[in-house]
XYZ file of C-alpha atoms in Angstrom:
340
model
C -9.796 56.211 9.973
C -13.322 55.719 8.643
C -13.241 58.989 6.755
C -11.002 57.694 3.949
C -9.024 59.703 1.396
C -7.435 62.832 2.797
C -10.211 63.837 5.202
C -8.230 63.360 8.407
C -5.312 65.227 6.888
C -7.636 68.055 5.843
C -8.941 68.561 9.348
C -5.494 68.462 10.935
C -4.145 70.958 8.412
C -7.079 73.330 8.821
C -6.605 73.365 12.609
C -2.862 73.991 12.265
C -3.390 76.855 9.819
C -5.979 78.539 12.047
C -3.963 78.160 15.263
C -0.676 79.244 13.669
C -2.125 82.431 12.146
C -1.196 85.265 14.495
C -1.310 88.601 12.685
C -0.964 90.887 9.649
C 1.811 93.160 8.267
C 3.241 96.543 9.336
C 6.519 97.315 7.612
C 8.276 100.311 6.094
C 8.030 100.680 2.323
C 10.996 98.479 1.415
C 10.077 95.862 3.982
C 6.511 95.800 2.689
C 7.758 95.211 -0.819
C 10.025 92.399 0.373
C 7.232 90.830 2.450
C 4.984 90.681 -0.599
C 7.719 88.924 -2.539
C 8.278 86.472 0.314
C 4.539 85.859 0.664
C 4.338 84.852 -2.949
C 7.052 82.241 -2.386
C 6.669 81.035 1.171
C 8.667 78.117 2.516
C 10.427 76.357 -0.398
C 9.949 73.013 1.377
C 6.173 73.612 1.400
C 5.949 74.066 -2.358
C 4.055 71.440 -4.359
C 4.841 70.859 -8.022
C 1.701 70.688 -10.131
C 1.339 67.037 -11.226
C 0.796 65.897 -14.784
C -2.499 64.351 -15.822
C -1.257 60.772 -15.379
C -0.070 61.418 -11.804
C -3.452 62.904 -10.934
C -5.349 59.945 -12.401
C -3.153 57.488 -10.485
C -3.688 59.419 -7.239
C -7.459 59.365 -7.661
C -7.342 55.629 -8.324
C -5.418 55.067 -5.074
C -7.874 57.259 -3.153
C -10.752 55.178 -4.473
C -9.122 51.984 -3.192
C -8.432 53.669 0.152
C -12.094 54.553 0.479
C -13.034 50.933 -0.177
C -10.529 49.773 2.461
C -12.126 51.971 5.108
C -15.713 51.138 4.163
C -17.872 49.301 6.717
C -15.466 50.006 9.546
C -17.090 49.267 12.901
C -14.015 49.400 15.135
C -10.375 50.489 14.927
C -7.293 49.823 17.040
C -3.887 51.382 16.394
C -0.698 52.837 17.847
C 1.003 55.913 16.526
C 3.440 58.771 16.921
C 3.139 62.494 16.318
C 6.204 64.702 15.926
C 5.922 68.470 15.586
C 8.613 71.048 14.906
C 7.575 74.718 14.826
C 9.867 77.689 14.210
C 8.062 81.012 14.648
C 11.147 83.115 15.371
C 10.655 85.229 12.233
C 7.267 86.554 13.350
C 7.412 90.199 14.442
C 5.288 92.414 16.645
C 3.932 94.021 13.495
C 2.654 90.648 12.332
C 0.588 90.094 15.457
C -0.672 93.686 15.704
C -2.895 94.489 12.721
C -3.238 98.261 12.172
C -0.746 99.280 14.885
C -0.958 102.851 16.259
C 1.497 105.355 14.696
C 3.532 105.682 17.910
C 3.982 101.940 18.444
C 7.664 100.972 18.635
C 9.748 97.862 18.065
C 7.431 96.562 15.340
C 10.259 94.559 13.778
C 11.057 92.688 16.990
C 9.816 89.255 17.968
C 6.862 89.619 20.384
C 7.842 89.388 24.043
C 6.695 86.121 25.586
C 6.223 84.355 22.248
C 8.509 81.314 21.876
C 10.878 80.863 18.970
C 11.089 77.080 18.665
C 8.545 74.496 19.823
C 8.971 70.740 19.500
C 6.549 68.004 20.484
C 6.896 64.234 20.445
C 3.930 62.021 21.269
C 3.331 58.301 21.399
C -0.291 57.235 21.567
C -2.660 54.289 21.415
C -6.255 54.573 20.293
C -9.371 52.429 20.093
C -12.780 53.394 18.788
C -16.106 51.766 18.005
C -19.391 52.748 16.424
C -20.982 52.553 19.873
C -19.404 56.011 20.406
C -16.895 54.407 22.750
C -13.281 55.467 22.340
C -10.024 55.529 24.252
C -6.913 57.510 23.358
C -3.907 57.585 25.665
C -0.212 58.222 25.503
C 2.824 60.198 26.571
C 3.909 63.591 25.308
C 7.211 65.473 25.510
C 7.258 69.221 24.798
C 10.272 71.513 24.515
C 9.894 75.312 24.219
C 13.087 77.227 23.527
C 15.548 76.734 26.416
C 12.919 76.007 29.046
C 13.027 72.649 30.836
C 11.489 69.773 28.920
C 7.883 69.072 29.883
C 6.398 65.581 29.911
C 2.803 64.535 30.257
C 0.802 61.311 30.394
C -2.718 61.783 29.079
C -5.879 59.801 28.383
C -9.380 60.551 27.166
C -12.041 57.878 26.956
C -15.745 57.126 26.653
C -17.133 53.782 27.805
C -20.180 52.171 29.367
C -19.210 53.998 32.579
C -19.207 57.487 31.023
C -16.685 59.994 29.662
C -13.413 60.684 31.482
C -10.090 62.475 31.214
C -6.759 61.802 32.936
C -3.611 63.924 32.876
C -0.334 63.666 34.791
C 2.163 66.517 34.128
C 5.124 64.761 35.833
C 6.330 68.080 37.233
C 7.272 69.165 40.730
C 4.142 70.450 42.413
C 1.936 69.127 39.627
C -0.894 66.796 40.538
C -2.545 64.167 38.313
C -6.043 65.134 37.196
C -8.780 62.505 36.893
C -12.101 63.995 35.895
C -15.514 62.729 34.898
C -16.788 64.743 31.935
C -20.391 65.791 31.348
C -22.602 63.969 28.901
C -22.634 65.572 25.478
C -25.408 66.660 23.206
C -25.986 64.772 19.985
C -24.561 67.624 17.945
C -21.342 67.584 20.007
C -20.967 63.817 19.755
C -17.623 62.961 18.087
C -19.303 60.188 16.097
C -21.882 62.670 14.769
C -19.155 65.135 13.861
C -17.241 62.439 11.976
C -20.428 61.497 10.153
C -20.986 65.124 9.145
C -17.436 65.350 7.847
C -17.882 62.135 5.885
C -21.033 63.436 4.230
C -19.389 66.760 3.484
C -16.366 65.273 1.749
C -18.312 62.652 -0.186
C -18.915 65.397 -2.734
C -15.769 65.622 -4.931
C -16.489 69.325 -5.466
C -15.917 69.922 -1.740
C -12.674 67.965 -1.771
C -11.259 69.932 -4.705
C -11.966 73.215 -2.904
C -9.404 72.303 -0.265
C -7.054 69.852 -1.999
C -5.058 71.305 -4.891
C -2.338 69.799 -7.103
C -3.051 66.229 -5.962
C -0.794 63.655 -7.586
C 1.017 60.373 -7.053
C 4.736 60.724 -6.347
C 7.604 58.241 -6.082
C 6.948 55.169 -3.918
C 8.569 55.193 -0.467
C 8.482 52.659 2.385
C 6.954 53.457 5.783
C 7.264 51.258 8.879
C 8.958 48.638 6.714
C 5.918 48.449 4.405
C 5.863 49.211 0.695
C 3.768 52.344 0.176
C 2.397 54.592 -2.497
C 2.866 58.282 -1.809
C 0.447 61.082 -2.634
C 1.255 64.774 -2.429
C -1.107 67.736 -2.469
C -1.466 71.336 -1.396
C -4.060 71.820 1.356
C -4.863 75.411 2.357
C -1.526 76.392 0.877
C 0.472 73.855 2.924
C 2.196 70.763 1.564
C 0.612 67.458 2.607
C 2.144 64.076 1.851
C 0.649 60.705 2.755
C 1.997 57.166 2.585
C -0.539 54.465 1.635
C 0.199 50.803 2.343
C 0.213 48.944 -0.986
C -1.324 45.786 0.463
C -4.019 47.195 2.757
C -4.537 50.684 1.285
C -4.554 52.086 4.825
C -2.773 55.336 5.645
C 0.590 54.521 7.184
C 2.001 57.998 7.547
C 1.254 61.625 6.742
C 3.366 64.765 6.908
C 2.360 68.425 6.779
C 4.992 71.029 5.865
C 4.079 74.513 7.045
C 5.056 77.877 5.617
C 3.258 77.712 2.278
C 1.540 80.784 0.906
C -2.196 80.904 1.598
C -4.471 83.154 -0.447
C -7.779 84.887 0.227
C -9.349 82.373 -2.146
C -8.021 79.501 -0.005
C -9.606 81.086 3.067
C -12.910 81.593 1.239
C -12.948 77.925 0.203
C -12.221 76.765 3.755
C -14.917 78.949 5.287
C -17.367 77.818 2.644
C -16.940 74.253 3.865
C -17.079 75.320 7.514
C -20.393 77.050 6.912
C -21.689 73.966 5.099
C -21.312 71.496 7.910
C -18.806 72.229 10.658
C -20.309 74.991 12.758
C -23.495 76.494 14.112
C -21.916 79.964 14.181
C -24.250 82.716 12.871
C -23.360 83.852 9.306
C -22.532 87.402 10.409
C -20.085 86.149 13.021
C -18.554 83.714 10.546
C -18.045 86.536 8.043
C -16.317 88.616 10.725
C -13.927 85.765 11.531
C -13.283 85.251 7.808
C -12.328 88.919 7.407
C -9.976 88.728 10.385
C -8.359 85.600 8.957
C -7.735 87.325 5.627
C -6.064 90.170 7.437
C -3.928 87.997 9.673
C -3.122 84.671 8.015
C -1.390 85.268 4.643
C 1.412 87.461 5.988
C 2.234 85.184 8.917
C 1.973 81.726 7.391
C 4.884 82.277 5.012
C 7.130 83.134 7.972
C 6.405 79.915 9.825
C 8.722 76.965 9.334
C 7.720 73.589 10.622
C 6.417 70.090 10.075
C 3.859 67.778 11.623
C 4.437 64.072 11.039
C 1.902 61.405 12.027
C 2.822 57.720 11.797
C 0.322 54.909 12.342
C 1.459 51.454 13.513
C -0.250 48.151 14.261
C -3.486 49.306 12.639
C -6.361 46.831 13.003
C -9.669 47.332 11.208
C -12.739 45.779 12.865
C -10.955 44.069 15.788
C -13.084 42.440 18.478
C -13.123 44.885 21.402
C -14.703 44.343 24.825
C -16.242 47.010 27.058
C -13.175 46.986 29.332
C -10.970 47.945 26.375
C -12.436 51.460 26.611
C -11.702 52.007 30.312
C -8.272 53.531 30.983
C -6.431 52.083 34.029
C -6.073 55.178 36.212
C -3.290 54.777 38.827
C -4.562 53.984 42.280
C -4.791 56.860 44.729
C -5.771 59.518 42.189
C -9.010 61.167 43.302
C -11.867 61.393 40.825
C -13.276 64.885 40.252
C -16.984 64.480 39.417
C -18.647 66.379 36.614
C -20.300 69.632 37.688
C -22.716 69.729 34.764
């Protein structure tokens, strides 16, 4: 929430794009020709119309006010929901097997063991403070194809007592897990990582490498509040955010997957990663970049899905006590101490 503008949305989208990318092409001549045509179009719902100059100016003005609203944030408290729908049924074995051997069969079939449809619904509560204390907890429901629905209660927190994790799968034979986590190095500290991201995206040149076709669109309400809406293309995917007109806080954001992603988009993303998000050696980063270029563009246009995040009851700079960052673990659950 402190990052302002579209930074949180950028990170979420980048993670989704990387995780969803599973492979490169492998079709007969006609199929290859058709795949190229499809790749140029992608998911129609993920397309973003280039805004006119006035819409861009208005969007930048709203972003500036958002940044002011999030300035000098020392603590945050909020509730929220995340809903994900992912359809990967159109991905084939050829897509996930770059450079398949000549005798490999069934390249046009969906890979065995890979799901077709995945849905996730999550309700969460979060609190954070500049003391590096945080607490995020909630309940999650996951459905994969026709398999039984899976539910899970989860929590992750850092307080004056240390860092902990709790998870209860609510399944027969499943046991709740309550674990003390090891202390983290300064470079792995979430607060330090957020600070690095803030510094990185303070430069408008960095923002424009990732965010394309940014513009203000028609106003829409969210959670009963009057909101501005901004739409942009981020790494080829459509991103839309709702901004509360009175507070200029983000009320809702939605990512529509299946947009075409180019080699240039990947180069821009890796340029930012190298600038502040990783300690990976340059040679290794270049190898990953090459693999991404081979795998991502052909697969992303076959994915259909959305990720919607809604924030509720957002409080900026609430007064939080130390006990607010300690999750109430159910009695009887044994603590597993850190081994590090």
